[in-house]
mmCIF file of C-alpha atoms in Angstrom:
data_model
loop_
_atom_site.group_PDB
_atom_site.id
_atom_site.type_symbol
_atom_site.label_atom_id
_atom_site.label_comp_id
_atom_site.label_asym_id
_atom_site.label_seq_id
_atom_site.Cartn_x
_atom_site.Cartn_y
_atom_site.Cartn_z
ATOM 1 C CA UNK A 1 7.320 31.478 -6.808
ATOM 2 C CA UNK A 2 8.087 34.015 -4.085
ATOM 3 C CA UNK A 3 5.005 32.837 -2.201
ATOM 4 C CA UNK A 4 6.121 29.238 -2.471
ATOM 5 C CA UNK A 5 9.566 30.273 -1.258
ATOM 6 C CA UNK A 6 8.207 31.943 1.883
ATOM 7 C CA UNK A 7 5.916 28.916 2.418
ATOM 8 C CA UNK A 8 9.002 26.699 2.361
ATOM 9 C CA UNK A 9 10.773 29.089 4.778
ATOM 10 C CA UNK A 10 7.913 28.752 7.263
ATOM 11 C CA UNK A 11 7.571 25.000 6.712
ATOM 12 C CA UNK A 12 11.211 24.115 7.240
ATOM 13 C CA UNK A 13 11.453 26.548 10.162
ATOM 14 C CA UNK A 14 8.424 24.865 11.750
ATOM 15 C CA UNK A 15 10.080 21.439 11.385
ATOM 16 C CA UNK A 16 13.412 22.624 12.874
ATOM 17 C CA UNK A 17 12.332 22.072 16.482
ATOM 18 C CA UNK A 18 12.017 18.745 18.359
ATOM 19 C CA UNK A 19 8.842 19.786 20.238
ATOM 20 C CA UNK A 20 7.111 20.796 17.012
ATOM 21 C CA UNK A 21 8.227 17.578 15.279
ATOM 22 C CA UNK A 22 6.878 15.582 18.252
ATOM 23 C CA UNK A 23 3.498 17.306 17.752
ATOM 24 C CA UNK A 24 3.535 16.465 14.025
ATOM 25 C CA UNK A 25 4.512 12.855 14.827
ATOM 26 C CA UNK A 26 1.524 12.591 17.192
ATOM 27 C CA UNK A 27 -0.896 14.248 14.751
ATOM 28 C CA UNK A 28 0.204 11.966 11.883
ATOM 29 C CA UNK A 29 -1.528 9.197 13.829
ATOM 30 C CA UNK A 30 -4.775 11.203 14.158
ATOM 31 C CA UNK A 31 -6.301 14.423 15.537
ATOM 32 C CA UNK A 32 -5.622 15.274 19.190
ATOM 33 C CA UNK A 33 -6.649 17.905 21.725
ATOM 34 C CA UNK A 34 -4.038 20.562 22.607
ATOM 35 C CA UNK A 35 -3.670 19.161 26.142
ATOM 36 C CA UNK A 36 -2.662 15.742 24.761
ATOM 37 C CA UNK A 37 -0.095 17.326 22.426
ATOM 38 C CA UNK A 38 1.422 19.363 25.253
ATOM 39 C CA UNK A 39 1.482 16.637 27.947
ATOM 40 C CA UNK A 40 4.634 14.682 26.838
ATOM 41 C CA UNK A 41 6.662 17.866 26.205
ATOM 42 C CA UNK A 42 9.161 19.121 28.828
ATOM 43 C CA UNK A 43 7.631 22.621 28.928
ATOM 44 C CA UNK A 44 4.709 24.705 30.200
ATOM 45 C CA UNK A 45 1.353 24.740 28.398
ATOM 46 C CA UNK A 46 1.885 28.357 27.186
ATOM 47 C CA UNK A 47 5.245 27.349 25.628
ATOM 48 C CA UNK A 48 3.624 24.374 23.920
ATOM 49 C CA UNK A 49 0.869 26.699 22.627
ATOM 50 C CA UNK A 50 3.552 28.945 21.120
ATOM 51 C CA UNK A 51 5.059 25.986 19.241
ATOM 52 C CA UNK A 52 1.573 25.037 18.081
ATOM 53 C CA UNK A 53 1.174 28.605 16.797
ATOM 54 C CA UNK A 54 4.310 28.203 14.640
ATOM 55 C CA UNK A 55 2.890 24.978 13.173
ATOM 56 C CA UNK A 56 -0.444 26.711 12.472
ATOM 57 C CA UNK A 57 1.282 29.694 10.806
ATOM 58 C CA UNK A 58 3.172 27.274 8.543
ATOM 59 C CA UNK A 59 -0.184 25.691 7.643
ATOM 60 C CA UNK A 60 0.928 22.299 8.977
ATOM 61 C CA UNK A 61 -1.736 22.099 11.680
ATOM 62 C CA UNK A 62 -5.298 23.304 11.914
ATOM 63 C CA UNK A 63 -7.178 23.555 15.213
ATOM 64 C CA UNK A 64 -10.867 23.751 15.898
ATOM 65 C CA UNK A 65 -12.677 24.429 19.152
ATOM 66 C CA UNK A 66 -15.528 22.010 19.743
ATOM 67 C CA UNK A 67 -17.290 22.789 22.998
ATOM 68 C CA UNK A 68 -14.519 23.419 25.536
ATOM 69 C CA UNK A 69 -11.851 21.347 23.778
ATOM 70 C CA UNK A 70 -9.500 22.652 21.044
ATOM 71 C CA UNK A 71 -8.675 19.732 18.720
ATOM 72 C CA UNK A 72 -5.733 19.820 16.306
ATOM 73 C CA UNK A 73 -5.280 17.969 13.035
ATOM 74 C CA UNK A 74 -2.418 17.712 10.562
ATOM 75 C CA UNK A 75 -2.663 19.300 7.106
ATOM 76 C CA UNK A 76 -1.141 16.986 4.525
ATOM 77 C CA UNK A 77 -0.572 19.388 1.599
ATOM 78 C CA UNK A 78 2.085 21.688 3.177
ATOM 79 C CA UNK A 79 4.144 18.751 4.424
ATOM 80 C CA UNK A 80 3.986 17.315 0.882
ATOM 81 C CA UNK A 81 5.341 20.634 -0.441
ATOM 82 C CA UNK A 82 8.447 20.264 1.755
ATOM 83 C CA UNK A 83 8.792 16.610 0.733
ATOM 84 C CA UNK A 84 8.527 17.541 -2.960
ATOM 85 C CA UNK A 85 11.251 20.162 -2.683
ATOM 86 C CA UNK A 86 13.716 17.650 -1.180
ATOM 87 C CA UNK A 87 12.581 14.966 -3.623
ATOM 88 C CA UNK A 88 13.275 17.216 -6.629
ATOM 89 C CA UNK A 89 16.842 17.862 -5.396
ATOM 90 C CA UNK A 90 17.454 14.129 -4.927
ATOM 91 C CA UNK A 91 16.207 13.392 -8.443
ATOM 92 C CA UNK A 92 18.605 16.003 -9.820
ATOM 93 C CA UNK A 93 21.697 14.604 -8.147
ATOM 94 C CA UNK A 94 20.708 11.007 -8.889
ATOM 95 C CA UNK A 95 20.297 11.980 -12.548
ATOM 96 C CA UNK A 96 23.743 13.601 -12.438
ATOM 97 C CA UNK A 97 25.283 10.470 -10.873
ATOM 98 C CA UNK A 98 23.614 8.308 -13.555
ATOM 99 C CA UNK A 99 25.136 10.463 -16.297
ATOM 100 C CA UNK A 100 28.529 10.293 -14.568
ATOM 101 C CA UNK A 101 28.165 6.505 -14.391
ATOM 102 C CA UNK A 102 27.333 6.353 -18.102
ATOM 103 C CA UNK A 103 30.349 8.516 -18.897
ATOM 104 C CA UNK A 104 32.706 6.329 -16.847
ATOM 105 C CA UNK A 105 31.257 3.211 -18.513
ATOM 106 C CA UNK A 106 31.838 4.734 -21.950
ATOM 107 C CA UNK A 107 35.475 5.480 -21.002
ATOM 108 C CA UNK A 108 35.863 1.878 -19.820
ATOM 109 C CA UNK A 109 34.416 0.518 -23.060
ATOM 110 C CA UNK A 110 36.710 2.791 -25.086
ATOM 111 C CA UNK A 111 39.590 1.350 -23.041
ATOM 112 C CA UNK A 112 38.453 -2.234 -23.832
ATOM 113 C CA UNK A 113 38.206 -1.278 -27.495
ATOM 114 C CA UNK A 114 41.740 0.132 -27.456
ATOM 115 C CA UNK A 115 43.045 -3.066 -25.772
ATOM 116 C CA UNK A 116 41.393 -5.340 -28.335
ATOM 117 C CA UNK A 117 42.796 -3.177 -31.162
ATOM 118 C CA UNK A 118 46.345 -3.828 -29.959
ATOM 119 C CA UNK B 1 17.849 9.321 19.025
ATOM 120 C CA UNK B 2 18.815 12.669 20.593
ATOM 121 C CA UNK B 3 21.657 12.972 18.089
ATOM 122 C CA UNK B 4 19.292 12.305 15.223
ATOM 123 C CA UNK B 5 16.898 14.894 16.658
ATOM 124 C CA UNK B 6 19.554 17.623 16.756
ATOM 125 C CA UNK B 7 20.668 16.601 13.231
ATOM 126 C CA UNK B 8 17.088 17.153 12.058
ATOM 127 C CA UNK B 9 17.011 20.521 13.900
ATOM 128 C CA UNK B 10 20.108 21.668 11.997
ATOM 129 C CA UNK B 11 18.922 20.192 8.692
ATOM 130 C CA UNK B 12 15.480 21.786 8.697
ATOM 131 C CA UNK B 13 16.925 25.068 9.998
ATOM 132 C CA UNK B 14 19.448 25.043 7.126
ATOM 133 C CA UNK B 15 16.630 24.530 4.599
ATOM 134 C CA UNK B 16 14.475 27.334 6.067
ATOM 135 C CA UNK B 17 16.199 30.099 4.087
ATOM 136 C CA UNK B 18 15.789 30.925 0.365
ATOM 137 C CA UNK B 19 19.505 31.721 -0.166
ATOM 138 C CA UNK B 20 20.556 28.401 1.350
ATOM 139 C CA UNK B 21 17.930 26.512 -0.668
ATOM 140 C CA UNK B 22 19.209 28.255 -3.826
ATOM 141 C CA UNK B 23 22.722 26.969 -3.011
ATOM 142 C CA UNK B 24 21.395 23.425 -2.516
ATOM 143 C CA UNK B 25 19.435 23.683 -5.787
ATOM 144 C CA UNK B 26 22.627 24.684 -7.615
ATOM 145 C CA UNK B 27 24.746 21.974 -5.956
ATOM 146 C CA UNK B 28 22.180 19.254 -6.781
ATOM 147 C CA UNK B 29 23.241 19.763 -10.379
ATOM 148 C CA UNK B 30 26.955 19.350 -9.552
ATOM 149 C CA UNK B 31 29.857 20.767 -7.495
ATOM 150 C CA UNK B 32 30.528 24.513 -7.752
ATOM 151 C CA UNK B 33 33.068 27.041 -6.497
ATOM 152 C CA UNK B 34 31.927 29.374 -3.686
ATOM 153 C CA UNK B 35 32.033 32.392 -6.029
ATOM 154 C CA UNK B 36 29.532 30.747 -8.393
ATOM 155 C CA UNK B 37 27.184 29.899 -5.489
ATOM 156 C CA UNK B 38 27.323 33.476 -4.185
ATOM 157 C CA UNK B 39 26.986 35.316 -7.532
ATOM 158 C CA UNK B 40 23.184 35.006 -8.101
ATOM 159 C CA UNK B 41 22.346 35.885 -4.480
ATOM 160 C CA UNK B 42 21.267 39.432 -3.536
ATOM 161 C CA UNK B 43 23.921 39.783 -0.814
ATOM 162 C CA UNK B 44 27.623 40.341 -0.124
ATOM 163 C CA UNK B 45 30.155 37.506 -0.389
ATOM 164 C CA UNK B 46 30.668 37.408 3.431
ATOM 165 C CA UNK B 47 26.875 37.001 3.925
ATOM 166 C CA UNK B 48 26.806 34.196 1.354
ATOM 167 C CA UNK B 49 29.758 32.546 3.156
ATOM 168 C CA UNK B 50 27.775 32.663 6.419
ATOM 169 C CA UNK B 51 24.855 30.841 4.767
ATOM 170 C CA UNK B 52 27.310 28.315 3.363
ATOM 171 C CA UNK B 53 28.620 27.809 6.908
ATOM 172 C CA UNK B 54 25.097 26.917 8.104
ATOM 173 C CA UNK B 55 24.815 24.350 5.288
ATOM 174 C CA UNK B 56 28.225 22.879 6.197
ATOM 175 C CA UNK B 57 27.318 22.672 9.913
ATOM 176 C CA UNK B 58 24.145 20.770 8.974
ATOM 177 C CA UNK B 59 26.324 18.384 6.953
ATOM 178 C CA UNK B 60 24.467 19.231 3.728
ATOM 179 C CA UNK B 61 27.501 20.667 1.948
ATOM 180 C CA UNK B 62 31.199 19.854 2.006
ATOM 181 C CA UNK B 63 33.833 22.219 0.646
ATOM 182 C CA UNK B 64 37.404 21.545 -0.401
ATOM 183 C CA UNK B 65 40.128 23.993 -1.358
ATOM 184 C CA UNK B 66 41.947 22.957 -4.500
ATOM 185 C CA UNK B 67 44.677 25.448 -5.349
ATOM 186 C CA UNK B 68 43.098 28.868 -4.868
ATOM 187 C CA UNK B 69 39.494 27.777 -5.450
ATOM 188 C CA UNK B 70 37.144 26.451 -2.740
ATOM 189 C CA UNK B 71 34.734 23.999 -4.381
ATOM 190 C CA UNK B 72 31.487 22.879 -2.715
ATOM 191 C CA UNK B 73 29.552 19.674 -3.194
ATOM 192 C CA UNK B 74 26.234 18.404 -1.838
ATOM 193 C CA UNK B 75 26.111 15.551 0.678
ATOM 194 C CA UNK B 76 23.228 13.251 -0.153
ATOM 195 C CA UNK B 77 22.808 11.343 3.147
ATOM 196 C CA UNK B 78 21.680 14.255 5.412
ATOM 197 C CA UNK B 79 19.108 15.459 2.884
ATOM 198 C CA UNK B 80 17.789 11.883 2.724
ATOM 199 C CA UNK B 81 17.425 11.927 6.531
ATOM 200 C CA UNK B 82 15.103 14.948 6.280
ATOM 201 C CA UNK B 83 13.211 13.323 3.415
ATOM 202 C CA UNK B 84 12.799 10.090 5.404
ATOM 203 C CA UNK B 85 11.382 11.927 8.414
ATOM 204 C CA UNK B 86 8.666 13.609 6.295
ATOM 205 C CA UNK B 87 8.073 10.385 4.370
ATOM 206 C CA UNK B 88 7.457 8.412 7.584
ATOM 207 C CA UNK B 89 4.840 10.971 8.720
ATOM 208 C CA UNK B 90 3.069 10.778 5.346
ATOM 209 C CA UNK B 91 2.969 6.985 5.509
ATOM 210 C CA UNK B 92 1.400 7.179 8.971
ATOM 211 C CA UNK B 93 -1.411 9.513 7.961
ATOM 212 C CA UNK B 94 -2.037 7.672 4.691
ATOM 213 C CA UNK B 95 -2.297 4.427 6.679
ATOM 214 C CA UNK B 96 -4.772 6.143 9.016
ATOM 215 C CA UNK B 97 -6.846 7.416 6.081
ATOM 216 C CA UNK B 98 -6.853 3.912 4.562
ATOM 217 C CA UNK B 99 -8.170 2.454 7.816
ATOM 218 C CA UNK B 100 -10.797 5.216 8.003
ATOM 219 C CA UNK B 101 -11.801 4.392 4.408
ATOM 220 C CA UNK B 102 -12.103 0.685 5.274
ATOM 221 C CA UNK B 103 -14.213 1.548 8.303
ATOM 222 C CA UNK B 104 -16.575 3.771 6.278
ATOM 223 C CA UNK B 105 -16.852 1.036 3.631
ATOM 224 C CA UNK B 106 -17.729 -1.539 6.287
ATOM 225 C CA UNK B 107 -20.456 0.793 7.627
ATOM 226 C CA UNK B 108 -21.796 1.203 4.080
ATOM 227 C CA UNK B 109 -21.864 -2.564 3.510
ATOM 228 C CA UNK B 110 -23.627 -3.039 6.838
ATOM 229 C CA UNK B 111 -26.197 -0.486 5.625
ATOM 230 C CA UNK B 112 -26.658 -2.392 2.328
ATOM 231 C CA UNK B 113 -27.087 -5.585 4.321
ATOM 232 C CA UNK B 114 -29.734 -3.964 6.500
ATOM 233 C CA UNK B 115 -31.562 -2.682 3.390
ATOM 234 C CA UNK B 116 -31.596 -6.092 1.706
ATOM 235 C CA UNK B 117 -32.848 -7.678 4.926
ATOM 236 C CA UNK B 118 -35.929 -5.440 4.896
#
């Protein structure tokens, strides 16, 4: 549980930056060399490499050096972990709203019943 | 687009802390006073209030003072924004994997065809 918690810390932290999200957006469409990931970003290559490091630490990206080119690919499982956490919260509040709706309906029906009893 | 990007920055940053996620987990089950949100956390009330401030700035939580009690409630729309961003990435890579699967299948069928032609 603690491990999952610190995984979520690193995951959400990794996603909290526009440059890192741009890299994830690119990698969702397929693997890419580091140079291609860095090119559209308004920063130096070393800065882009630092952002890439944060994504790798969070487990969101894996990179592999083939010959002289380092190619990055997205790792689906960690991103799913973040999605699942949000999804579970949404299910909880939707469930709560459903129950509230049922309760209000039951009050309404009680009201109808009272009216017809008059 | 820029506005949405900075919203996502604040959202994911807000979710990158276990104390703030614990507050969101509690509020998914219904509104709660600040004191109840702070109680289970291993920190002082002022520290808990600071975390609550980060959640409010991200738009994830709204608080309202009724009499002497400040009650907090979750705001569904911003959390959905974060969910949608992750969801869109997953759809992209699943689509890519589907196409890759189709391609591999077509290669296999070509192979079968070649075999039967022998």
